[in-house]
Amino acid sequence: MPHFETTTRIRVAPARAFEASLDIDAHTASMASSGERAIGGVTAGRIGLGESVTWRARHFGVVWRMTSRITAYEEPSRFVDEQVGGPFAHWRHEHRFTSDGAGGTVMRDVVDYAAPFGPIGAVVGWIGLHRYMVRLIVARNEYLKDSLESAVSE
């Protein structure tokens, strides 16, 4: 099963990074290039334990829908979202937040997934999907980092 991890350092406290990462509106803004929007479940504001959101977005020229639920929640250090309906055979995204010792946050994303379409999807996944997914998570995190740090400097 494909797996990747990313690390982002943000100059705000872990509690603030945790809160922003659960914000549906921030997520939507970070994914503007794919037209991603929340169309079901929690569609605005902060999502919490046991709650779900259904996303609609265009990736690879195809419109996809994915419903994910927050399945673990340990404020302000960790939460997990998992696909409960959508294109992936499996999707689990763990978000971890730790102090960097200087008032900031080390935000770590741990993603495990299985591409759709069985064995063919697995081959295609390693060719392009994996890099695409890493880039999406990195872009989302850069958006969060920039928006959080610019709010602090204002």
GROMACS .gro file of N, CA and C in nm:
model
  462
    1MET      N    1   0.085  -0.118   0.000
    1MET     CA    2   0.000   0.000   0.000
    1MET      C    3   0.089   0.123   0.000
    2PRO      N    4   0.064   0.219  -0.089
    2PRO     CA    5   0.144   0.342  -0.091
    2PRO      C    6   0.134   0.417   0.042
    3HIS      N    7   0.244   0.480   0.076
    3HIS     CA    8   0.256   0.552   0.202
    3HIS      C    9   0.350   0.669   0.177
    4PHE      N   10   0.318   0.785   0.237
    4PHE     CA   11   0.414   0.894   0.235
    4PHE      C   12   0.394   0.981   0.359
    5GLU      N   13   0.498   1.055   0.390
    5GLU     CA   14   0.495   1.147   0.502
    5GLU      C   15   0.552   1.281   0.457
    6THR      N   16   0.494   1.389   0.507
    6THR     CA   17   0.547   1.522   0.482
    6THR      C   18   0.563   1.593   0.616
    7THR      N   19   0.656   1.686   0.622
    7THR     CA   20   0.678   1.765   0.742
    7THR      C   21   0.679   1.912   0.703
    8THR      N   22   0.604   1.993   0.778
    8THR     CA   23   0.595   2.137   0.755
    8THR      C   24   0.617   2.206   0.888
    9ARG      N   25   0.704   2.305   0.888
    9ARG     CA   26   0.728   2.384   1.009
    9ARG      C   27   0.652   2.515   0.997
   10ILE      N   28   0.577   2.547   1.103
   10ILE     CA   29   0.493   2.667   1.102
   10ILE      C   30   0.522   2.748   1.227
   11ARG      N   31   0.537   2.879   1.212
   11ARG     CA   32   0.570   2.966   1.325
   11ARG      C   33   0.444   3.012   1.401
   12VAL      N   34   0.364   2.914   1.442
   12VAL     CA   35   0.251   2.936   1.533
   12VAL      C   36   0.246   2.817   1.627
   13ALA      N   37   0.175   2.832   1.738
   13ALA     CA   38   0.163   2.725   1.837
   13ALA      C   39   0.089   2.604   1.778
   14PRO      N   40   0.120   2.484   1.826
   14PRO     CA   41   0.053   2.364   1.776
   14PRO      C   42  -0.100   2.371   1.782
   15ALA      N   43  -0.156   2.430   1.887
   15ALA     CA   44  -0.301   2.439   1.897
   15ALA      C   45  -0.361   2.517   1.781
   16ARG      N   46  -0.293   2.622   1.740
   16ARG     CA   47  -0.342   2.705   1.627
   16ARG      C   48  -0.332   2.629   1.495
   17ALA      N   49  -0.222   2.557   1.473
   17ALA     CA   50  -0.206   2.479   1.350
   17ALA      C   51  -0.308   2.365   1.347
   18PHE      N   52  -0.332   2.302   1.460
   18PHE     CA   53  -0.431   2.196   1.472
   18PHE      C   54  -0.569   2.248   1.431
   19GLU      N   55  -0.607   2.359   1.490
   19GLU     CA   56  -0.738   2.420   1.463
   19GLU      C   57  -0.753   2.454   1.315
   20ALA      N   58  -0.652   2.516   1.256
   20ALA     CA   59  -0.660   2.555   1.114
   20ALA      C   60  -0.670   2.434   1.023
   21SER      N   61  -0.607   2.325   1.061
   21SER     CA   62  -0.608   2.204   0.979
   21SER      C   63  -0.745   2.137   0.977
   22LEU      N   64  -0.828   2.166   1.075
   22LEU     CA   65  -0.963   2.111   1.081
   22LEU      C   66  -1.066   2.203   1.018
   23ASP      N   67  -1.022   2.317   0.967
   23ASP     CA   68  -1.114   2.417   0.913
   23ASP      C   69  -1.148   2.386   0.767
   24ILE      N   70  -1.274   2.361   0.741
   24ILE     CA   71  -1.320   2.326   0.606
   24ILE      C   72  -1.293   2.441   0.509
   25ASP      N   73  -1.314   2.565   0.553
   25ASP     CA   74  -1.294   2.680   0.464
   25ASP      C   75  -1.147   2.696   0.425
   26ALA      N   76  -1.056   2.672   0.519
   26ALA     CA   77  -0.913   2.679   0.488
   26ALA      C   78  -0.875   2.569   0.390
   27HIS      N   79  -0.930   2.450   0.409
   27HIS     CA   80  -0.901   2.341   0.317
   27HIS      C   81  -0.949   2.375   0.176
   28THR      N   82  -1.071   2.426   0.167
   28THR     CA   83  -1.127   2.464   0.037
   28THR      C   84  -1.039   2.569  -0.031
   29ALA      N   85  -0.996   2.668   0.044
   29ALA     CA   86  -0.909   2.773  -0.014
   29ALA      C   87  -0.776   2.714  -0.059
   30SER      N   88  -0.723   2.618   0.015
   30SER     CA   89  -0.594   2.560  -0.021
   30SER      C   90  -0.602   2.473  -0.146
   31MET      N   91  -0.720   2.427  -0.180
   31MET     CA   92  -0.740   2.339  -0.296
   31MET      C   93  -0.814   2.410  -0.409
   32ALA      N   94  -0.804   2.542  -0.413
   32ALA     CA   95  -0.877   2.620  -0.515
   32ALA      C   96  -0.843   2.577  -0.657
   33SER      N   97  -0.721   2.533  -0.681
   33SER     CA   98  -0.681   2.496  -0.817
   33SER      C   99  -0.760   2.377  -0.871
   34SER      N  100  -0.812   2.291  -0.783
   34SER     CA  101  -0.890   2.176  -0.828
   34SER      C  102  -1.040   2.201  -0.815
   35GLY      N  103  -1.075   2.323  -0.771
   35GLY     CA  104  -1.217   2.355  -0.753
   35GLY      C  105  -1.281   2.276  -0.641
   36GLU      N  106  -1.200   2.224  -0.549
   36GLU     CA  107  -1.252   2.141  -0.442
   36GLU      C  108  -1.345   2.221  -0.353
   37ARG      N  109  -1.459   2.158  -0.321
   37ARG     CA  110  -1.553   2.223  -0.230
   37ARG      C  111  -1.628   2.118  -0.152
   38ALA      N  112  -1.673   2.158  -0.034
   38ALA     CA  113  -1.749   2.069   0.053
   38ALA      C  114  -1.895   2.075   0.009
   39ILE      N  115  -1.954   1.957  -0.017
   39ILE     CA  116  -2.092   1.954  -0.067
   39ILE      C  117  -2.185   1.873   0.024
   40GLY      N  118  -2.130   1.812   0.129
   40GLY     CA  119  -2.214   1.735   0.220
   40GLY      C  120  -2.149   1.721   0.355
   41GLY      N  121  -2.230   1.689   0.455
   41GLY     CA  122  -2.177   1.679   0.591
   41GLY      C  123  -2.142   1.818   0.642
   42VAL      N  124  -2.028   1.829   0.708
   42VAL     CA  125  -1.981   1.959   0.756
   42VAL      C  126  -1.925   2.034   0.635
   43THR      N  127  -1.986   2.144   0.598
   43THR     CA  128  -1.945   2.215   0.476
   43THR      C  129  -1.878   2.349   0.503
   44ALA      N  130  -1.869   2.388   0.628
   44ALA     CA  131  -1.802   2.514   0.664
   44ALA      C  132  -1.759   2.506   0.810
   45GLY      N  133  -1.660   2.586   0.844
   45GLY     CA  134  -1.613   2.590   0.982
   45GLY      C  135  -1.529   2.469   1.016
   46ARG      N  136  -1.524   2.440   1.146
   46ARG     CA  137  -1.437   2.335   1.198
   46ARG      C  138  -1.509   2.200   1.205
   47ILE      N  139  -1.444   2.097   1.158
   47ILE     CA  140  -1.497   1.961   1.165
   47ILE      C  141  -1.442   1.893   1.291
   48GLY      N  142  -1.519   1.802   1.348
   48GLY     CA  143  -1.477   1.737   1.472
   48GLY      C  144  -1.489   1.586   1.468
   49LEU      N  145  -1.456   1.524   1.577
   49LEU     CA  146  -1.456   1.379   1.590
   49LEU      C  147  -1.592   1.321   1.551
   50GLY      N  148  -1.586   1.220   1.465
   50GLY     CA  149  -1.707   1.150   1.423
   50GLY      C  150  -1.783   1.218   1.311
   51GLU      N  151  -1.744   1.341   1.279
   51GLU     CA  152  -1.813   1.415   1.173
   51GLU      C  153  -1.750   1.382   1.038
   52SER      N  154  -1.830   1.403   0.933
   52SER     CA  155  -1.781   1.375   0.799
   52SER      C  156  -1.804   1.494   0.707
   53VAL      N  157  -1.732   1.492   0.597
   53VAL     CA  158  -1.746   1.594   0.492
   53VAL      C  159  -1.737   1.521   0.359
   54THR      N  160  -1.819   1.563   0.265
   54THR     CA  161  -1.809   1.511   0.128
   54THR      C  162  -1.752   1.622   0.041
   55TRP      N  163  -1.643   1.588  -0.026
   55TRP     CA  164  -1.572   1.682  -0.114
   55TRP      C  165  -1.606   1.652  -0.258
   56ARG      N  166  -1.609   1.757  -0.339
   56ARG     CA  167  -1.621   1.744  -0.484
   56ARG      C  168  -1.506   1.822  -0.543
   57ALA      N  169  -1.429   1.758  -0.633
   57ALA     CA  170  -1.312   1.825  -0.692
   57ALA      C  171  -1.282   1.763  -0.828
   58ARG      N  172  -1.205   1.837  -0.906
   58ARG     CA  173  -1.160   1.788  -1.035
   58ARG      C  174  -1.010   1.759  -1.026
   59HIS      N  175  -0.976   1.632  -1.049
   59HIS     CA  176  -0.837   1.589  -1.052
   59HIS      C  177  -0.819   1.502  -1.176
   60PHE      N  178  -0.711   1.522  -1.247
   60PHE     CA  179  -0.684   1.448  -1.370
   60PHE      C  180  -0.797   1.466  -1.472
   61GLY      N  181  -0.863   1.582  -1.468
   61GLY     CA  182  -0.970   1.611  -1.563
   61GLY      C  183  -1.101   1.541  -1.533
   62VAL      N  184  -1.110   1.473  -1.420
   62VAL     CA  185  -1.230   1.399  -1.382
   62VAL      C  186  -1.284   1.456  -1.252
   63VAL      N  187  -1.417   1.467  -1.244
   63VAL     CA  188  -1.480   1.513  -1.120
   63VAL      C  189  -1.495   1.393  -1.026
   64TRP      N  190  -1.443   1.409  -0.904
   64TRP     CA  191  -1.446   1.304  -0.803
   64TRP      C  192  -1.525   1.352  -0.682
   65ARG      N  193  -1.582   1.257  -0.611
   65ARG     CA  194  -1.644   1.284  -0.481
   65ARG      C  195  -1.579   1.191  -0.379
   66MET      N  196  -1.552   1.247  -0.264
   66MET     CA  197  -1.493   1.166  -0.158
   66MET      C  198  -1.551   1.211  -0.025
   67THR      N  199  -1.597   1.115   0.054
   67THR     CA  200  -1.646   1.145   0.188
   67THR      C  201  -1.545   1.093   0.287
   68SER      N  202  -1.503   1.181   0.377
   68SER     CA  203  -1.410   1.139   0.482
   68SER      C  204  -1.468   1.174   0.618
   69ARG      N  205  -1.426   1.095   0.716
   69ARG     CA  206  -1.473   1.113   0.854
   69ARG      C  207  -1.353   1.129   0.945
   70ILE      N  208  -1.368   1.211   1.046
   70ILE     CA  209  -1.264   1.226   1.149
   70ILE      C  210  -1.282   1.108   1.244
   71THR      N  211  -1.182   1.017   1.243
   71THR     CA  212  -1.193   0.893   1.320
   71THR      C  213  -1.109   0.891   1.447
   72ALA      N  214  -1.018   0.987   1.460
   72ALA     CA  215  -0.938   1.001   1.583
   72ALA      C  216  -0.916   1.150   1.603
   73TYR      N  217  -0.912   1.190   1.731
   73TYR     CA  218  -0.905   1.333   1.761
   73TYR      C  219  -0.845   1.351   1.899
   74GLU      N  220  -0.724   1.402   1.903
   74GLU     CA  221  -0.653   1.427   2.029
   74GLU      C  222  -0.601   1.570   2.025
   75GLU      N  223  -0.687   1.663   2.065
   75GLU     CA  224  -0.651   1.806   2.059
   75GLU      C  225  -0.542   1.837   2.159
   76PRO      N  226  -0.439   1.909   2.124
   76PRO     CA  227  -0.406   1.970   1.995
   76PRO      C  228  -0.295   1.896   1.920
   77SER      N  229  -0.283   1.765   1.943
   77SER     CA  230  -0.165   1.697   1.889
   77SER      C  231  -0.189   1.607   1.769
   78ARG      N  232  -0.313   1.564   1.744
   78ARG     CA  233  -0.332   1.465   1.639
   78ARG      C  234  -0.479   1.448   1.603
   79PHE      N  235  -0.503   1.427   1.473
   79PHE     CA  236  -0.634   1.378   1.430
   79PHE      C  237  -0.614   1.296   1.304
   80VAL      N  238  -0.714   1.214   1.273
   80VAL     CA  239  -0.708   1.126   1.157
   80VAL      C  240  -0.836   1.143   1.077
   81ASP      N  241  -0.821   1.155   0.944
   81ASP     CA  242  -0.938   1.147   0.858
   81ASP      C  243  -0.924   1.024   0.769
   82GLU      N  244  -1.036   0.954   0.750
   82GLU     CA  245  -1.037   0.834   0.667
   82GLU      C  246  -1.154   0.840   0.570
   83GLN      N  247  -1.127   0.793   0.449
   83GLN     CA  248  -1.232   0.787   0.348
   83GLN      C  249  -1.336   0.683   0.389
   84VAL      N  250  -1.464   0.724   0.383
   84VAL     CA  251  -1.573   0.630   0.406
   84VAL      C  252  -1.654   0.609   0.279
   85GLY      N  253  -1.623   0.686   0.176
   85GLY     CA  254  -1.687   0.670   0.046
   85GLY      C  255  -1.608   0.751  -0.056
   86GLY      N  256  -1.581   0.693  -0.169
   86GLY     CA  257  -1.509   0.769  -0.271
   86GLY      C  258  -1.420   0.683  -0.357
   87PRO      N  259  -1.328   0.747  -0.426
   87PRO     CA  260  -1.252   0.677  -0.530
   87PRO      C  261  -1.143   0.583  -0.482
   88PHE      N  262  -1.087   0.606  -0.366
   88PHE     CA  263  -0.974   0.524  -0.323
   88PHE      C  264  -1.023   0.390  -0.267
   89ALA      N  265  -0.943   0.288  -0.288
   89ALA     CA  266  -0.970   0.159  -0.225
   89ALA      C  267  -0.947   0.172  -0.074
   90HIS      N  268  -0.857   0.263  -0.036
   90HIS     CA  269  -0.827   0.291   0.104
   90HIS      C  270  -0.764   0.429   0.112
   91TRP      N  271  -0.802   0.509   0.213
   91TRP     CA  272  -0.741   0.641   0.237
   91TRP      C  273  -0.742   0.668   0.386
   92ARG      N  274  -0.623   0.691   0.442
   92ARG     CA  275  -0.610   0.727   0.584
   92ARG      C  276  -0.504   0.835   0.593
   93HIS      N  277  -0.539   0.948   0.654
   93HIS     CA  278  -0.450   1.063   0.664
   93HIS      C  279  -0.441   1.104   0.810
   94GLU      N  280  -0.324   1.081   0.869
   94GLU     CA  281  -0.300   1.120   1.008
   94GLU      C  282  -0.226   1.253   1.010
   95HIS      N  283  -0.277   1.346   1.089
   95HIS     CA  284  -0.219   1.480   1.104
   95HIS      C  285  -0.160   1.488   1.244
   96ARG      N  286  -0.031   1.517   1.255
   96ARG     CA  287   0.036   1.525   1.386
   96ARG      C  288   0.093   1.665   1.405
   97PHE      N  289   0.083   1.716   1.528
   97PHE     CA  290   0.129   1.850   1.560
   97PHE      C  291   0.212   1.844   1.687
   98THR      N  292   0.340   1.884   1.678
   98THR     CA  293   0.425   1.888   1.796
   98THR      C  294   0.494   2.023   1.802
   99SER      N  295   0.532   2.060   1.923
   99SER     CA  296   0.605   2.185   1.943
   99SER      C  297   0.745   2.172   1.885
  100ASP      N  298   0.792   2.282   1.827
  100ASP     CA  299   0.931   2.282   1.778
  100ASP      C  300   1.028   2.332   1.886
  101GLY      N  301   0.975   2.362   2.005
  101GLY     CA  302   1.057   2.408   2.116
  101GLY      C  303   1.084   2.558   2.115
  102ALA      N  304   1.035   2.626   2.012
  102ALA     CA  305   1.058   2.770   2.000
  102ALA      C  306   0.928   2.846   1.976
  103GLY      N  307   0.816   2.787   2.016
  103GLY     CA  308   0.686   2.853   2.000
  103GLY      C  309   0.615   2.818   1.870
  104GLY      N  310   0.677   2.738   1.787
  104GLY     CA  311   0.618   2.699   1.660
  104GLY      C  312   0.575   2.553   1.660
  105THR      N  313   0.538   2.506   1.543
  105THR     CA  314   0.483   2.372   1.526
  105THR      C  315   0.558   2.294   1.420
  106VAL      N  316   0.578   2.168   1.445
  106VAL     CA  317   0.619   2.073   1.342
  106VAL      C  318   0.492   1.996   1.309
  107MET      N  319   0.442   2.018   1.187
  107MET     CA  320   0.321   1.951   1.141
  107MET      C  321   0.363   1.836   1.050
  108ARG      N  322   0.319   1.718   1.085
  108ARG     CA  323   0.358   1.600   1.008
  108ARG      C  324   0.232   1.530   0.958
  109ASP      N  325   0.230   1.501   0.829
  109ASP     CA  326   0.120   1.429   0.767
  109ASP      C  327   0.168   1.289   0.732
  110VAL      N  328   0.090   1.190   0.770
  110VAL     CA  329   0.121   1.050   0.739
  110VAL      C  330   0.001   0.997   0.660
  111VAL      N  331   0.025   0.962   0.535
  111VAL     CA  332  -0.084   0.920   0.446
  111VAL      C  333  -0.060   0.778   0.396
  112ASP      N  334  -0.162   0.695   0.413
  112ASP     CA  335  -0.164   0.560   0.359
  112ASP      C  336  -0.287   0.551   0.270
  113TYR      N  337  -0.269   0.498   0.149
  113TYR     CA  338  -0.382   0.489   0.058
  113TYR      C  339  -0.362   0.373  -0.038
  114ALA      N  340  -0.470   0.335  -0.103
  114ALA     CA  341  -0.465   0.238  -0.212
  114ALA      C  342  -0.542   0.300  -0.327
  115ALA      N  343  -0.481   0.302  -0.441
  115ALA     CA  344  -0.542   0.362  -0.560
  115ALA      C  345  -0.669   0.287  -0.600
  116PRO      N  346  -0.758   0.357  -0.668
  116PRO     CA  347  -0.877   0.288  -0.720
  116PRO      C  348  -0.840   0.198  -0.838
  117PHE      N  349  -0.932   0.118  -0.880
  117PHE     CA  350  -0.922   0.035  -1.001
  117PHE      C  351  -0.828  -0.084  -0.987
  118GLY      N  352  -0.814  -0.139  -0.867
  118GLY     CA  353  -0.740  -0.263  -0.846
  118GLY      C  354  -0.596  -0.261  -0.893
  119PRO      N  355  -0.548  -0.372  -0.951
  119PRO     CA  356  -0.407  -0.381  -0.991
  119PRO      C  357  -0.366  -0.277  -1.095
  120ILE      N  358  -0.456  -0.246  -1.187
  120ILE     CA  359  -0.425  -0.143  -1.287
  120ILE      C  360  -0.407  -0.009  -1.218
  121GLY      N  361  -0.493   0.021  -1.123
  121GLY     CA  362  -0.482   0.145  -1.046
  121GLY      C  363  -0.353   0.151  -0.967
  122ALA      N  364  -0.310   0.037  -0.914
  122ALA     CA  365  -0.185   0.033  -0.837
  122ALA      C  366  -0.066   0.070  -0.924
  123VAL      N  367  -0.063   0.017  -1.046
  123VAL     CA  368   0.047   0.049  -1.139
  123VAL      C  369   0.042   0.197  -1.178
  124VAL      N  370  -0.076   0.244  -1.215
  124VAL     CA  371  -0.091   0.385  -1.252
  124VAL      C  372  -0.059   0.473  -1.133
  125GLY      N  373  -0.096   0.426  -1.014
  125GLY     CA  374  -0.070   0.503  -0.893
  125GLY      C  375   0.077   0.532  -0.874
  126TRP      N  376   0.160   0.433  -0.895
  126TRP     CA  377   0.304   0.455  -0.877
  126TRP      C  378   0.361   0.542  -0.988
  127ILE      N  379   0.298   0.542  -1.104
  127ILE     CA  380   0.349   0.623  -1.215
  127ILE      C  381   0.322   0.771  -1.191
  128GLY      N  382   0.201   0.807  -1.151
  128GLY     CA  383   0.169   0.949  -1.139
  128GLY      C  384   0.090   0.989  -1.017
  129LEU      N  385   0.005   0.901  -0.968
  129LEU     CA  386  -0.082   0.937  -0.857
  129LEU      C  387  -0.004   0.970  -0.731
  130HIS      N  388   0.098   0.891  -0.702
  130HIS     CA  389   0.174   0.911  -0.579
  130HIS      C  390   0.236   1.051  -0.574
  131ARG      N  391   0.305   1.090  -0.679
  131ARG     CA  392   0.365   1.224  -0.681
  131ARG      C  393   0.258   1.333  -0.675
  132TYR      N  394   0.147   1.310  -0.742
  132TYR     CA  395   0.037   1.406  -0.742
  132TYR      C  396  -0.018   1.424  -0.601
  133MET      N  397  -0.038   1.313  -0.529
  133MET     CA  398  -0.092   1.320  -0.394
  133MET      C  399   0.004   1.392  -0.299
  134VAL      N  400   0.133   1.361  -0.310
  134VAL     CA  401   0.232   1.430  -0.227
  134VAL      C  402   0.227   1.581  -0.254
  135ARG      N  403   0.223   1.618  -0.382
  135ARG     CA  404   0.218   1.761  -0.417
  135ARG      C  405   0.092   1.828  -0.362
  136LEU      N  406  -0.022   1.759  -0.364
  136LEU     CA  407  -0.146   1.816  -0.309
  136LEU      C  408  -0.132   1.844  -0.160
  137ILE      N  409  -0.079   1.748  -0.086
  137ILE     CA  410  -0.063   1.765   0.060
  137ILE      C  411   0.037   1.877   0.089
  138VAL      N  412   0.147   1.880   0.017
  138VAL     CA  413   0.248   1.986   0.036
  138VAL      C  414   0.187   2.122   0.005
  139ALA      N  415   0.111   2.133  -0.104
  139ALA     CA  416   0.047   2.261  -0.140
  139ALA      C  417  -0.052   2.304  -0.032
  140ARG      N  418  -0.130   2.211   0.019
  140ARG     CA  419  -0.225   2.242   0.127
  140ARG      C  420  -0.151   2.294   0.248
  141ASN      N  421  -0.043   2.227   0.284
  141ASN     CA  422   0.033   2.268   0.401
  141ASN      C  423   0.101   2.403   0.382
  142GLU      N  424   0.151   2.430   0.264
  142GLU     CA  425   0.212   2.560   0.237
  142GLU      C  426   0.108   2.671   0.247
  143TYR      N  427  -0.013   2.644   0.200
  143TYR     CA  428  -0.121   2.742   0.214
  143TYR      C  429  -0.149   2.769   0.361
  144LEU      N  430  -0.163   2.662   0.441
  144LEU     CA  431  -0.188   2.680   0.585
  144LEU      C  432  -0.074   2.757   0.651
  145LYS      N  433   0.048   2.719   0.620
  145LYS     CA  434   0.166   2.786   0.676
  145LYS      C  435   0.163   2.935   0.643
  146ASP      N  436   0.145   2.966   0.515
  146ASP     CA  437   0.145   3.107   0.473
  146ASP      C  438   0.032   3.186   0.537
  147SER      N  439  -0.087   3.128   0.542
  147SER     CA  440  -0.200   3.202   0.599
  147SER      C  441  -0.185   3.220   0.750
  148LEU      N  442  -0.137   3.118   0.820
  148LEU     CA  443  -0.119   3.129   0.965
  148LEU      C  444  -0.007   3.227   0.999
  149GLU      N  445   0.104   3.217   0.930
  149GLU     CA  446   0.218   3.305   0.961
  149GLU      C  447   0.190   3.450   0.920
  150SER      N  448   0.115   3.471   0.813
  150SER     CA  449   0.085   3.610   0.775
  150SER      C  450  -0.013   3.672   0.874
  151ALA      N  451  -0.102   3.592   0.933
  151ALA     CA  452  -0.194   3.644   1.034
  151ALA      C  453  -0.118   3.686   1.159
  152VAL      N  454  -0.010   3.617   1.192
  152VAL     CA  455   0.071   3.649   1.310
  152VAL      C  456   0.147   3.779   1.287
  153SER      N  457   0.195   3.800   1.164
  153SER     CA  458   0.276   3.917   1.137
  153SER      C  459   0.196   4.045   1.115
  154GLU      N  460   0.064   4.032   1.105
  154GLU     CA  461  -0.020   4.151   1.083
  154GLU      C  462  -0.044   4.229   1.210
   0.00000   0.00000   0.00000
